[in-house]
mmCIF file of C-alpha atoms and ligand atoms in Angstrom:
data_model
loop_
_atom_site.group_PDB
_atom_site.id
_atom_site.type_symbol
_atom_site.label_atom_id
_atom_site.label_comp_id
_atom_site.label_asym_id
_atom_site.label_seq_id
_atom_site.Cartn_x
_atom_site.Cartn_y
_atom_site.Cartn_z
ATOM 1 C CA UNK L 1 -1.543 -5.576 22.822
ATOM 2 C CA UNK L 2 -4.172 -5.548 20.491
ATOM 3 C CA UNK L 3 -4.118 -2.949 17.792
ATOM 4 C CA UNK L 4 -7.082 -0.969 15.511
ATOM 5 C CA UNK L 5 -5.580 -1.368 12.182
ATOM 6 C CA UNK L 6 -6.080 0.672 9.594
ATOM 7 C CA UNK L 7 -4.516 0.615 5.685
ATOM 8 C CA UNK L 8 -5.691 1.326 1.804
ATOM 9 C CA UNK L 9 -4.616 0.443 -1.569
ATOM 10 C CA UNK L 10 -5.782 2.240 -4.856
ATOM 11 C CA UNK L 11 -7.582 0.309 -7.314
ATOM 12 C CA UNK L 12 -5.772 1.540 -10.146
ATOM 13 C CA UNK L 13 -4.690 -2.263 -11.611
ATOM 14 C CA UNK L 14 -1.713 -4.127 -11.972
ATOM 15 C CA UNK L 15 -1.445 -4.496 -8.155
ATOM 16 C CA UNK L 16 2.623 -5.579 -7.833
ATOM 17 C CA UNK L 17 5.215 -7.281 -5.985
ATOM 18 C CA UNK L 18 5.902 -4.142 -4.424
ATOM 19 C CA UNK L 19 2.483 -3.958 -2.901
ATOM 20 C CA UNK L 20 2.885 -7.469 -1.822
ATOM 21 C CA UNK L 21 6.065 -7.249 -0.030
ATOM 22 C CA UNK L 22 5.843 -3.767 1.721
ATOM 23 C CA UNK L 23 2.108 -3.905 2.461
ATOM 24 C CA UNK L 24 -0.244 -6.692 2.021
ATOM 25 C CA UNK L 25 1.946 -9.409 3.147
ATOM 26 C CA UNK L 26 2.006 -7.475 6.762
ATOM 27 C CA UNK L 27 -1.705 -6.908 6.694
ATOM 28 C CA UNK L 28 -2.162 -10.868 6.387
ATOM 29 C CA UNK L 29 0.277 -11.222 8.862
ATOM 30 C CA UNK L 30 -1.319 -8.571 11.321
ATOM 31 C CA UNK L 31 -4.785 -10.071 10.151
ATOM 32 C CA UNK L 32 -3.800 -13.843 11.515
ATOM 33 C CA UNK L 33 -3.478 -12.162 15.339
ATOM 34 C CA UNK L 34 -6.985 -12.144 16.674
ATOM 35 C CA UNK L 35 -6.495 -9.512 18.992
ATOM 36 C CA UNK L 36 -6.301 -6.821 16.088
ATOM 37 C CA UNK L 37 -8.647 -5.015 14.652
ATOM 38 C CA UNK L 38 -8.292 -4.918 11.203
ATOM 39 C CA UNK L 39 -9.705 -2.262 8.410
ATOM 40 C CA UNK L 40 -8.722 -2.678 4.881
ATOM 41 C CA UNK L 41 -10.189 0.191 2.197
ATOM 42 C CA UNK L 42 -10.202 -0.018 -1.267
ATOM 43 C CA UNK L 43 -9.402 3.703 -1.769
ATOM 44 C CA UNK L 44 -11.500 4.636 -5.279
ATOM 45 C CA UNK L 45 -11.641 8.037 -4.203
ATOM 46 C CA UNK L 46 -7.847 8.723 -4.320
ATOM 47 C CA UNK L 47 -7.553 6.527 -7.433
ATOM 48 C CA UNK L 48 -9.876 9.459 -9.009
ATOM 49 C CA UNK L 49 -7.388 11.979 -8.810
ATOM 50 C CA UNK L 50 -6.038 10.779 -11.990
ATOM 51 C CA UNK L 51 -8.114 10.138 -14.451
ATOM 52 C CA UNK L 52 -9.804 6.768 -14.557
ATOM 53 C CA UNK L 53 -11.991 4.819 -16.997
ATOM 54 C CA UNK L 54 -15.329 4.044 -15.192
ATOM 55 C CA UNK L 55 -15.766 0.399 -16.077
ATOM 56 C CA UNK L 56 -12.411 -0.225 -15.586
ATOM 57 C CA UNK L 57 -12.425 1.267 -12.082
ATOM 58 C CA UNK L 58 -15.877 -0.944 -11.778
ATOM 59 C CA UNK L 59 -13.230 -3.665 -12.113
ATOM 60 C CA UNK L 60 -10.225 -2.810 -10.504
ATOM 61 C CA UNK L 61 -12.516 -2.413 -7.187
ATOM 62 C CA UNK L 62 -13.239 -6.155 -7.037
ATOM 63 C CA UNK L 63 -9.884 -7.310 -8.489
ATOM 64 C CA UNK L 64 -8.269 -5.417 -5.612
ATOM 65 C CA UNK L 65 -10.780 -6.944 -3.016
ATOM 66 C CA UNK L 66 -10.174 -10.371 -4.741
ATOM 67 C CA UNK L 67 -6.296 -9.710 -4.255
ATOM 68 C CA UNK L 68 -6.972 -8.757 -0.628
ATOM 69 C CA UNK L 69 -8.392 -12.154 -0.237
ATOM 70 C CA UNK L 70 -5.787 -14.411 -2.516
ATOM 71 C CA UNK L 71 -3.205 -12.653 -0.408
ATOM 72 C CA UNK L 72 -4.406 -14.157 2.647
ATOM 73 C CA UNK L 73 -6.697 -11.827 4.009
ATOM 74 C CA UNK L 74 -10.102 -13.231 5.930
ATOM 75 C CA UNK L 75 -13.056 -11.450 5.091
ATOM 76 C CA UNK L 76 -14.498 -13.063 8.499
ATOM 77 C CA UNK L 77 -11.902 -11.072 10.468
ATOM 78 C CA UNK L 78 -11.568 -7.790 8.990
ATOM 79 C CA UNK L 79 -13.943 -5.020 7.405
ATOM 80 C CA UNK L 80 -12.754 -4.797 3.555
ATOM 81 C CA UNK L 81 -14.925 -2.090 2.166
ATOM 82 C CA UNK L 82 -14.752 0.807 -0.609
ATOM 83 C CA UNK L 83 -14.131 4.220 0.765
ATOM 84 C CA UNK L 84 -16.880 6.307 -1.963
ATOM 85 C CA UNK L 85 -19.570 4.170 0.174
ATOM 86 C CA UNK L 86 -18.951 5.661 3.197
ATOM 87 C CA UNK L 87 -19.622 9.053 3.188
ATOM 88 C CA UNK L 88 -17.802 10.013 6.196
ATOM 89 C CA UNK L 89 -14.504 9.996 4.506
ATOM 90 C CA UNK L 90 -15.206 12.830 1.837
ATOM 91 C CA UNK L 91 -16.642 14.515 5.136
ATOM 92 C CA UNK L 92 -13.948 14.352 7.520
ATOM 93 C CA UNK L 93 -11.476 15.062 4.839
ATOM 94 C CA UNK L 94 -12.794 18.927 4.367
ATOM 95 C CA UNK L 95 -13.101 19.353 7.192
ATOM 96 C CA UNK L 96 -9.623 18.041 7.841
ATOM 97 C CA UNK L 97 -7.979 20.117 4.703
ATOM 98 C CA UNK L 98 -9.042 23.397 7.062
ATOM 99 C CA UNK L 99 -7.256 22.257 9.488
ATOM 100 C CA UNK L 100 -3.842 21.145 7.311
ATOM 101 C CA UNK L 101 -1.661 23.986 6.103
ATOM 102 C CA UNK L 102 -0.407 24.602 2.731
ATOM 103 C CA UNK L 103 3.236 24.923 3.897
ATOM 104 C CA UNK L 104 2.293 21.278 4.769
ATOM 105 C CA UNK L 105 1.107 19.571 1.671
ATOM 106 C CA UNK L 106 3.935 22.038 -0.039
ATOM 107 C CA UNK L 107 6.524 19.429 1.203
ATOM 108 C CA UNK L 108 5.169 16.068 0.184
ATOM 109 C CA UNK L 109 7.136 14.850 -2.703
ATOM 110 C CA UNK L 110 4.538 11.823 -4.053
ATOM 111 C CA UNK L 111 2.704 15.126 -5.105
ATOM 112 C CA UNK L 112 5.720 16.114 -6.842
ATOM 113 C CA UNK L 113 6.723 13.165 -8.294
ATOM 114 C CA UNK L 114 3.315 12.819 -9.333
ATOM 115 C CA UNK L 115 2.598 16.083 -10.516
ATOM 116 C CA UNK L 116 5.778 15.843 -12.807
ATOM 117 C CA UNK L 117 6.997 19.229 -14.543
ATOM 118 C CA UNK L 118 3.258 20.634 -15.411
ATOM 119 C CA UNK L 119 2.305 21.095 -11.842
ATOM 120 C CA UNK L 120 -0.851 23.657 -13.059
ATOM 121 C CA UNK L 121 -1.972 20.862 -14.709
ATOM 122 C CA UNK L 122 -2.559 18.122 -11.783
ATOM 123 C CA UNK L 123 -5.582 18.003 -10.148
ATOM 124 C CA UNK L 124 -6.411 19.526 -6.970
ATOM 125 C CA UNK L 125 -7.494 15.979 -5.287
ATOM 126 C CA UNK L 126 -4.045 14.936 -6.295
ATOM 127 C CA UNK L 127 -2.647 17.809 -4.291
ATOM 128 C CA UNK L 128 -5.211 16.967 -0.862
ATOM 129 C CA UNK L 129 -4.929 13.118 -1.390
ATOM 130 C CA UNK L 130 -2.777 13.060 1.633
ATOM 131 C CA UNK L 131 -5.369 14.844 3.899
ATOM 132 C CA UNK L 132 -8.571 12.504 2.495
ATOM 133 C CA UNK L 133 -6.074 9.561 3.698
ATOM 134 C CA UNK L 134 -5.662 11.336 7.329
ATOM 135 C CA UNK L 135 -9.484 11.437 6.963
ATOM 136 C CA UNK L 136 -9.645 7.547 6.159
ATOM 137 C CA UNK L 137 -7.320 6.657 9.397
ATOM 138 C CA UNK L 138 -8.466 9.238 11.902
ATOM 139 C CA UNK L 139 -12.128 8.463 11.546
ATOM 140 C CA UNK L 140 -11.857 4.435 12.863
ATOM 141 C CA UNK L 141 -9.136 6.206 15.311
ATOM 142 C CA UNK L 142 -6.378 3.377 13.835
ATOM 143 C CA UNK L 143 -3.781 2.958 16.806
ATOM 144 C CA UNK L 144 -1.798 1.369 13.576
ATOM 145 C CA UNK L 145 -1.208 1.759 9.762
ATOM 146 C CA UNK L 146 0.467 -0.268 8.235
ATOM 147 C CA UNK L 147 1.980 0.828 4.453
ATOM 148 C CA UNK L 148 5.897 0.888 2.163
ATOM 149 C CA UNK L 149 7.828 3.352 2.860
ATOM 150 C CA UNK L 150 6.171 5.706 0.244
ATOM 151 C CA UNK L 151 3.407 6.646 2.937
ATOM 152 C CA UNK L 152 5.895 7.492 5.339
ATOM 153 C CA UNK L 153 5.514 10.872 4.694
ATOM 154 C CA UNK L 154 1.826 11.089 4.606
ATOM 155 C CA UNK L 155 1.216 9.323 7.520
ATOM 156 C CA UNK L 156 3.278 12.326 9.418
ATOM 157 C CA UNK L 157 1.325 14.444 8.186
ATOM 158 C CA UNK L 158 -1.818 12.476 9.434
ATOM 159 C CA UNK L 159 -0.159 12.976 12.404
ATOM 160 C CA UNK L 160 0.041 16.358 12.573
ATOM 161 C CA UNK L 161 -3.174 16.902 11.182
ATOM 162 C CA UNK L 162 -4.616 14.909 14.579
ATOM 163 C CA UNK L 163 -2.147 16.626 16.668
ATOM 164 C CA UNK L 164 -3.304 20.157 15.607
ATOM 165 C CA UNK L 165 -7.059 19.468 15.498
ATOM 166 C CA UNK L 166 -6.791 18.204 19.178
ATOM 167 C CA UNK L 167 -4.597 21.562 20.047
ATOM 168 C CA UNK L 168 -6.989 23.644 17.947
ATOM 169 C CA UNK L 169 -10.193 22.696 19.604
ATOM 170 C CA UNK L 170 -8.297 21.919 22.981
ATOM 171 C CA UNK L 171 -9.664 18.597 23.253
ATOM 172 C CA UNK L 172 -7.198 16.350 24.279
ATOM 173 C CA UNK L 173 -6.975 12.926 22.334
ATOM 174 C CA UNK L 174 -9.547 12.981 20.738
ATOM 175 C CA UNK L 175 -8.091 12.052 17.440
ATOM 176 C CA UNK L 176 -6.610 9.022 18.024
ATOM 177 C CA UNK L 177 -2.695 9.975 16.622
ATOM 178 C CA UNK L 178 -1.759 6.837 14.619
ATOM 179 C CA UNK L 179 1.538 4.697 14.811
ATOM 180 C CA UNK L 180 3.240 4.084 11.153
ATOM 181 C CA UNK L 181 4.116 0.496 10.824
ATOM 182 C CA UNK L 182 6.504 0.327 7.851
ATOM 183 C CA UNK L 183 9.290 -2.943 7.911
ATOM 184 C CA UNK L 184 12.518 -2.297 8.696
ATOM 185 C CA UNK L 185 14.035 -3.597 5.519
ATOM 186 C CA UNK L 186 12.106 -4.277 2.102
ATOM 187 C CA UNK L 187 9.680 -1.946 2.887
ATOM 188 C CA UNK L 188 10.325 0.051 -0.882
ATOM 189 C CA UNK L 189 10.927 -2.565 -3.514
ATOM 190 C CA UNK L 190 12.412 -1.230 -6.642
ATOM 191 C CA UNK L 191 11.774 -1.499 -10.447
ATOM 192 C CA UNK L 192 13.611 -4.581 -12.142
ATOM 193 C CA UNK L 193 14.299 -2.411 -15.123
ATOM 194 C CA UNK L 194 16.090 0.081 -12.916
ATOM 195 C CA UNK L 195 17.032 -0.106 -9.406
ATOM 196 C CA UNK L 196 17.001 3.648 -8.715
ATOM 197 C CA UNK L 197 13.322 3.735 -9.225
ATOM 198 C CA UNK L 198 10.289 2.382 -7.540
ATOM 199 C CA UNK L 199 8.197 -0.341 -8.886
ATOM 200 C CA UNK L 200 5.326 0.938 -9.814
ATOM 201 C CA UNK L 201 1.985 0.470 -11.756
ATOM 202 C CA UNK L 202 2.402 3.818 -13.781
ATOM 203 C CA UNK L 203 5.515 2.246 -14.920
ATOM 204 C CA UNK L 204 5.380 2.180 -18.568
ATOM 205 C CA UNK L 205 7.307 -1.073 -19.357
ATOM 206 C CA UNK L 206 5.509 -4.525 -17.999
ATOM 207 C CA UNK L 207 8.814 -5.672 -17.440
ATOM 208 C CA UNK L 208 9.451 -3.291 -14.388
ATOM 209 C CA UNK L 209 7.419 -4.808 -12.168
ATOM 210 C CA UNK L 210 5.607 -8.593 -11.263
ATOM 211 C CA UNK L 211 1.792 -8.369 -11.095
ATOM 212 C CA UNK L 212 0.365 -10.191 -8.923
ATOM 213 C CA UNK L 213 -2.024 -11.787 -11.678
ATOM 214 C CA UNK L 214 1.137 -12.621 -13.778
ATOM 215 C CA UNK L 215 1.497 -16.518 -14.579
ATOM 216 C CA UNK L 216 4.538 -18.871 -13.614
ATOM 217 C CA UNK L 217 6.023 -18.080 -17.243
ATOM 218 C CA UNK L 218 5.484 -14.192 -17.474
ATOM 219 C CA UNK L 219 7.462 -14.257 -13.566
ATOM 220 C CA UNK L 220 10.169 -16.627 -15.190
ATOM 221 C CA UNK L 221 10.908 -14.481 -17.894
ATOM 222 C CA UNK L 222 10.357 -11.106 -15.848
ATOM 223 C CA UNK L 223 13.013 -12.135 -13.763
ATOM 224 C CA UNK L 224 15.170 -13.379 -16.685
ATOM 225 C CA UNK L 225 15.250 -10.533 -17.971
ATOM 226 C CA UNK L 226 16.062 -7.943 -14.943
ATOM 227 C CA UNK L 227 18.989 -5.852 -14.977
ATOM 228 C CA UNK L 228 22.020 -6.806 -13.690
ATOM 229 C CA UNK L 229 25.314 -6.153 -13.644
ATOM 230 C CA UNK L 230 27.786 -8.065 -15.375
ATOM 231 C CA UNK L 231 29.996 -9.155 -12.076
ATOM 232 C CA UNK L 232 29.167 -12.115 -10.138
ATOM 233 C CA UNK L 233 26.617 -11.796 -7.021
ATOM 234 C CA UNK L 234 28.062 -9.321 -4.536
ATOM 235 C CA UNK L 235 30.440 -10.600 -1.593
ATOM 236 C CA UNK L 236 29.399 -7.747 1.258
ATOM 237 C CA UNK L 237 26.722 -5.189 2.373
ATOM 238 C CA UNK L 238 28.766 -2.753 1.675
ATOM 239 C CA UNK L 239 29.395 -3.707 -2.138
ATOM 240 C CA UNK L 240 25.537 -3.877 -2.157
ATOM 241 C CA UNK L 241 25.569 -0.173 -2.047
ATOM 242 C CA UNK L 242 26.918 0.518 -5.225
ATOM 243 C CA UNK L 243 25.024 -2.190 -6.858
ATOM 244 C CA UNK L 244 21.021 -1.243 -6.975
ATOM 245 C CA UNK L 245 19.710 -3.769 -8.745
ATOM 246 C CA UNK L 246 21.342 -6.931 -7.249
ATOM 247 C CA UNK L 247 20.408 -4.650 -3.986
ATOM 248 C CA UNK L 248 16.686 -5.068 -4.843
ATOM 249 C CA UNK L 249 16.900 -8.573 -6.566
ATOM 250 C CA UNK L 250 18.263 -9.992 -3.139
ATOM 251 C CA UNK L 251 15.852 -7.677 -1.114
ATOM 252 C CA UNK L 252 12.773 -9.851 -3.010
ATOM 253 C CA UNK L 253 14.674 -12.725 -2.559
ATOM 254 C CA UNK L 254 14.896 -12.266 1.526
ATOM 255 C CA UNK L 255 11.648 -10.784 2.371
ATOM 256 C CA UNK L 256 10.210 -13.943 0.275
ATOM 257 C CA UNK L 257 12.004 -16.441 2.406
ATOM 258 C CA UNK L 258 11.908 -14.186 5.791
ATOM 259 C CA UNK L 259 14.931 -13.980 5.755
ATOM 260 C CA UNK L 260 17.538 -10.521 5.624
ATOM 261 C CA UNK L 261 20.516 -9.871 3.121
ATOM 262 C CA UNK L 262 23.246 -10.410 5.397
ATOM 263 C CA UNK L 263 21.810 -14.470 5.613
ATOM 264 C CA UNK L 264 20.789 -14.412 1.596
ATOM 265 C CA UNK L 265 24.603 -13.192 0.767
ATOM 266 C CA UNK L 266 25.917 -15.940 2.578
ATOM 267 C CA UNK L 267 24.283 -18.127 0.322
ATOM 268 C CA UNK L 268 24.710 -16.436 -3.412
ATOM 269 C CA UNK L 269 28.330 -14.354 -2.622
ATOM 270 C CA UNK L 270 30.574 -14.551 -6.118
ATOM 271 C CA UNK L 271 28.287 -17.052 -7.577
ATOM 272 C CA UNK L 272 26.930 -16.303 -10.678
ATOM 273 C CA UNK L 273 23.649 -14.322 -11.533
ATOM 274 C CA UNK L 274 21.987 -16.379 -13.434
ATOM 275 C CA UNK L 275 22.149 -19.072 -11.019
ATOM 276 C CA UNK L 276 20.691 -16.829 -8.310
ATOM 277 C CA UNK L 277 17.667 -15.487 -11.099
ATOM 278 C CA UNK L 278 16.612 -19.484 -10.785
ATOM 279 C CA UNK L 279 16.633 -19.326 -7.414
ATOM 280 C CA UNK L 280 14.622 -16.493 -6.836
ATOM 281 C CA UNK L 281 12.406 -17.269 -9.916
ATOM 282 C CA UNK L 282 11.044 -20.105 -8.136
ATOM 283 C CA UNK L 283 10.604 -19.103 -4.723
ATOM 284 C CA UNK L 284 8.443 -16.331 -7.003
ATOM 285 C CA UNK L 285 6.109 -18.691 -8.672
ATOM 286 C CA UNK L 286 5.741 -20.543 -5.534
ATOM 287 C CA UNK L 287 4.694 -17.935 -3.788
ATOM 288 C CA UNK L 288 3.122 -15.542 -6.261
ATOM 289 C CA UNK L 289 1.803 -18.413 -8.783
ATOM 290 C CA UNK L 290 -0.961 -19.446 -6.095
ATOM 291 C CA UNK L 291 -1.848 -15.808 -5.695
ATOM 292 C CA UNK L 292 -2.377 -14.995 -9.059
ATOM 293 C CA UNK L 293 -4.112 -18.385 -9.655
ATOM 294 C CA UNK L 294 -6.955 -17.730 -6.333
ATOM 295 C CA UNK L 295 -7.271 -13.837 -8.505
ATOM 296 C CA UNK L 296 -8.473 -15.334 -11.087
ATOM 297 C CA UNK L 297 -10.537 -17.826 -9.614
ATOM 298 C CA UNK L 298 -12.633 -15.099 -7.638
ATOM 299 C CA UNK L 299 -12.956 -12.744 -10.217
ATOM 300 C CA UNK L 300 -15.404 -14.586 -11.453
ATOM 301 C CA UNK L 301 -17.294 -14.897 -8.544
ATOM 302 C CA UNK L 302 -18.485 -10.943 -8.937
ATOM 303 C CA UNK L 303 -21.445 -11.125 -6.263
ATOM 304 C CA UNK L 304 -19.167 -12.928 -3.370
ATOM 305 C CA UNK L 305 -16.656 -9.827 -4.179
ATOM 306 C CA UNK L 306 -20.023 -7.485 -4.087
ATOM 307 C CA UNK L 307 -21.244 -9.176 -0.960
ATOM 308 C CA UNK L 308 -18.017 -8.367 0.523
ATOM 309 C CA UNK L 309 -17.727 -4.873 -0.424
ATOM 310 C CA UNK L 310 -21.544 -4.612 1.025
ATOM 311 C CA UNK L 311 -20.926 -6.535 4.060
ATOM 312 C CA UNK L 312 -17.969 -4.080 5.133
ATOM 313 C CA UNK L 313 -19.645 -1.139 3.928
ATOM 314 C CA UNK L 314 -22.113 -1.895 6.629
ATOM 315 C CA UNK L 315 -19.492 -2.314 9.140
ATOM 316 C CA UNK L 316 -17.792 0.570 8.093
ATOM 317 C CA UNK L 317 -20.231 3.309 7.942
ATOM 318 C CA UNK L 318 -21.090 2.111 11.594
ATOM 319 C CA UNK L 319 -17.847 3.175 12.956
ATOM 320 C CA UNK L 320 -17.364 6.240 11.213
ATOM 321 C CA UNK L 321 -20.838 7.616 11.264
ATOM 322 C CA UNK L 322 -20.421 8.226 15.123
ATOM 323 C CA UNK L 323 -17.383 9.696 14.643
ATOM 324 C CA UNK L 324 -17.877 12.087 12.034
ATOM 325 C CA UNK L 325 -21.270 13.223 14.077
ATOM 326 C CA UNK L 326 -18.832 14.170 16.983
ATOM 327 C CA UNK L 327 -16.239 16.014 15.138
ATOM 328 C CA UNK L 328 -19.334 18.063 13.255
ATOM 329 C CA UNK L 329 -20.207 18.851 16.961
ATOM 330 C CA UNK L 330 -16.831 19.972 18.288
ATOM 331 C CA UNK L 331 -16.126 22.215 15.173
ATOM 332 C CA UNK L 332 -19.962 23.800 15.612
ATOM 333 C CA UNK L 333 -21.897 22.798 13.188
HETATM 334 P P1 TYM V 1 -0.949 2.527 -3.087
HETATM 335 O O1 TYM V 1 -2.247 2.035 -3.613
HETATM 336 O O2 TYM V 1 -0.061 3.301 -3.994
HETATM 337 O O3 TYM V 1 -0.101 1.296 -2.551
HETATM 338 C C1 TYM V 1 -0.641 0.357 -1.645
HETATM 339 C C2 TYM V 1 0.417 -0.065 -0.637
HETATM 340 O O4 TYM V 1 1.557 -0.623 -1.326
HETATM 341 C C3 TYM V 1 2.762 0.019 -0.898
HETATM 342 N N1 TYM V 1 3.692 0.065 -2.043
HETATM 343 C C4 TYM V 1 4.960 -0.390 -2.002
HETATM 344 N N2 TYM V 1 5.680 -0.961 -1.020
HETATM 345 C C5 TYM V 1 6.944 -1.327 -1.305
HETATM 346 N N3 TYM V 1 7.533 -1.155 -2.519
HETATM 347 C C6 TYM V 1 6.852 -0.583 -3.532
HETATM 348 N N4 TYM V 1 7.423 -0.421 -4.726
HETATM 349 C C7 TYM V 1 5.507 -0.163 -3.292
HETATM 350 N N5 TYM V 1 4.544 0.421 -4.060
HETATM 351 C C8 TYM V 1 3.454 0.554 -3.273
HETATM 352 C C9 TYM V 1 2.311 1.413 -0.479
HETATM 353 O O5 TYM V 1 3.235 1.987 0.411
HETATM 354 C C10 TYM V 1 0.973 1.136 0.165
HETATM 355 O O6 TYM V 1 1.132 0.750 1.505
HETATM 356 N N6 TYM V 1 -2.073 6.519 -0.316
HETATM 357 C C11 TYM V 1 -2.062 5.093 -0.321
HETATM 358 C C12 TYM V 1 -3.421 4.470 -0.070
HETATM 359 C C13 TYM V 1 -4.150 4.974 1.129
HETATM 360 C C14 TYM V 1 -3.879 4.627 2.479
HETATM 361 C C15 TYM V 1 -4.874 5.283 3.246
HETATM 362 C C16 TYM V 1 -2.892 3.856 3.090
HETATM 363 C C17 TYM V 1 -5.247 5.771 1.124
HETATM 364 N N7 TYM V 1 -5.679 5.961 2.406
HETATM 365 C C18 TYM V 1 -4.897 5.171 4.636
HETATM 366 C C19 TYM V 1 -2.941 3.750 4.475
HETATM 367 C C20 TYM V 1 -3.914 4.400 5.246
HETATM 368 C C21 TYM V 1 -1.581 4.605 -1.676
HETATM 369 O O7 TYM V 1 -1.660 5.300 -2.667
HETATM 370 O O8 TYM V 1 -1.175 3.321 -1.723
#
């Protein structure tokens, strides 16, 4: 079946492993089947809702367009485009955020975690980001979007957001309701300073996380220098509970080699940890060393990145042009 594919990624730097494993390494994969569809945005709109330095946003746009590509994207067979170009998007999201409820966006805990303790403090994008990203699927009516687990949440309540503006102007499918596609397992890979905790760019320490711009040496020692435990590598699943980190460790390890952590145990049970570290180190440079070198290499090719960005902007505003015009009608503007 073919599928309209839809997905975004902030440019807010230091994209991760974590964005590579639970997102971009499915839209390459979803990207090499012809019969999708596939729509990749760089979302600058929702990075704004914290505060960003302009020229580094400038830059962050292509780096994340150049990591698009490095990752194995084809700019031939996709639309890669940035979402403050197309105007439909800030568009179709008020319109959307009349039709969300606050007892909605109440729940969402990214806004929460986000938000931290001063909640008076955050901005009001960061509290309607999830409703601008129902606007960004809804308007190329994505049968598919594929994201980590941390969307999860948001992409119900894209959901509902489609379900209610159908019910609410009784006209039946019109917005397309979108499918979540989120991997079974590795789909939320966690901090290497602390397996409780996501890895994430905010993350203060460099350590937590491996960028995908990071060379062969900074992944070596990264991965040196994760936490562990001091027992050897677990024998079980269920001993895997109660160990986080070698949890996550072997999570990277098996979504690297396709592989899940009942196979990966088989190999590493009750040996030692630093043995495994090697392991994994250098299934990491092998397959994040080429990445990081091709990121690089493009970013210094600015006006290929531009030409891209232009190219899908094009493309883009095609699509959601029409269907921005047809929601304006069936509201009554
Ligand atoms: P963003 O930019 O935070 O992250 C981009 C993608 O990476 C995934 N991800 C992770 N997956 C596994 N483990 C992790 N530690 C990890 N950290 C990040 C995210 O789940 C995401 O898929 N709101 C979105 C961007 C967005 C979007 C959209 C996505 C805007 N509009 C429309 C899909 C459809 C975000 O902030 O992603």
């Amino acid at each position: 079946m073919s599928k309209k594919i839809f997905s975004g990624v902030q440019p807010t730097g230091n994209l991760h492993l974590g964005n590579y494993l639970g997102a971009l390494k499915n839209f390459v994969y979803l990207n090499n089947d012809e019969k999708n569809k596939c729509i990749f945005c760089v979302v600058d709109l929702h990075a704004i809702t914290i505060k960003q330095d302009p020229k580094e946003l400038k830059n962050n746009i292509r780096e994340t367009v150049a990591t698009f590509i490095a990752s194995g994207i084809d700019p031939k067979r996709s639309i890669i485009f940035n979402q403050s170009r197309v105007a439909a998007h800030s568009e179709a999201a008020w319109i959307l955020s009349c039709i969300a409820r606050m007892g909605w966006l109440n729940r969402m805990t990214q806004f929460k975690e986000k938000a931290g303790k001063d909640k008076e403090k955050a901005s009001v994008g960061l509290y309607s980001y999830p409703v601008l990203m129902a606007a960004d699927i809804l308007l190329y009516d994505a049968t598919h979007v594929p994201v980590g687990d941390d969307q999860k949440q948001h992409l119900e309540l894209c959901r509902d957001i489609a379900q209610k503006f159908n019910n609410d102007y009784q006209i039946e499918n019109f917005l397309q309701v979108p499918e979540p596609l989120i991997q079974k397992e590795f789909s939320r890979i966690m901090s290497l300073k602390d397996g409780s905790k996501k890895m994430s760019k905010s993350e203060q320490s460099d350590l937590s996380r491996i960028n995908l711009t990071d060379d062969n040496d900074q992944i070596i020692n990264k991965i040196k220098k994760a936490k562990t435990d001091s027992l050897p590598m677990p024998k079980d699943l269920k001993e895997l509970d109660k160990r986080p980190e070698a949890r996550n460790l072997l999570g990277i390890y098996s979504s690297l080699t396709d592989s899940n952590l009942e196979k990966s145990l088989q190999i590493f049970a009750g040996k030692n940890f630093s043995k495994f570290k090697e392991v994994l180190a250098d299934k990491l440079v092998s397959k994040i060393g080429p990445i990081s070198k091709e990121i690089k290499k493009l970013l210094v090719e600015r006006q290929y990145l531009d030409e891209i960005l232009l190219n899908g902007v094009e493309k883009a505003n095609s699509i959601a042009s029409k269907k921005i015009e047809r929601i304006k009608e069936i509201v009554g503007f």
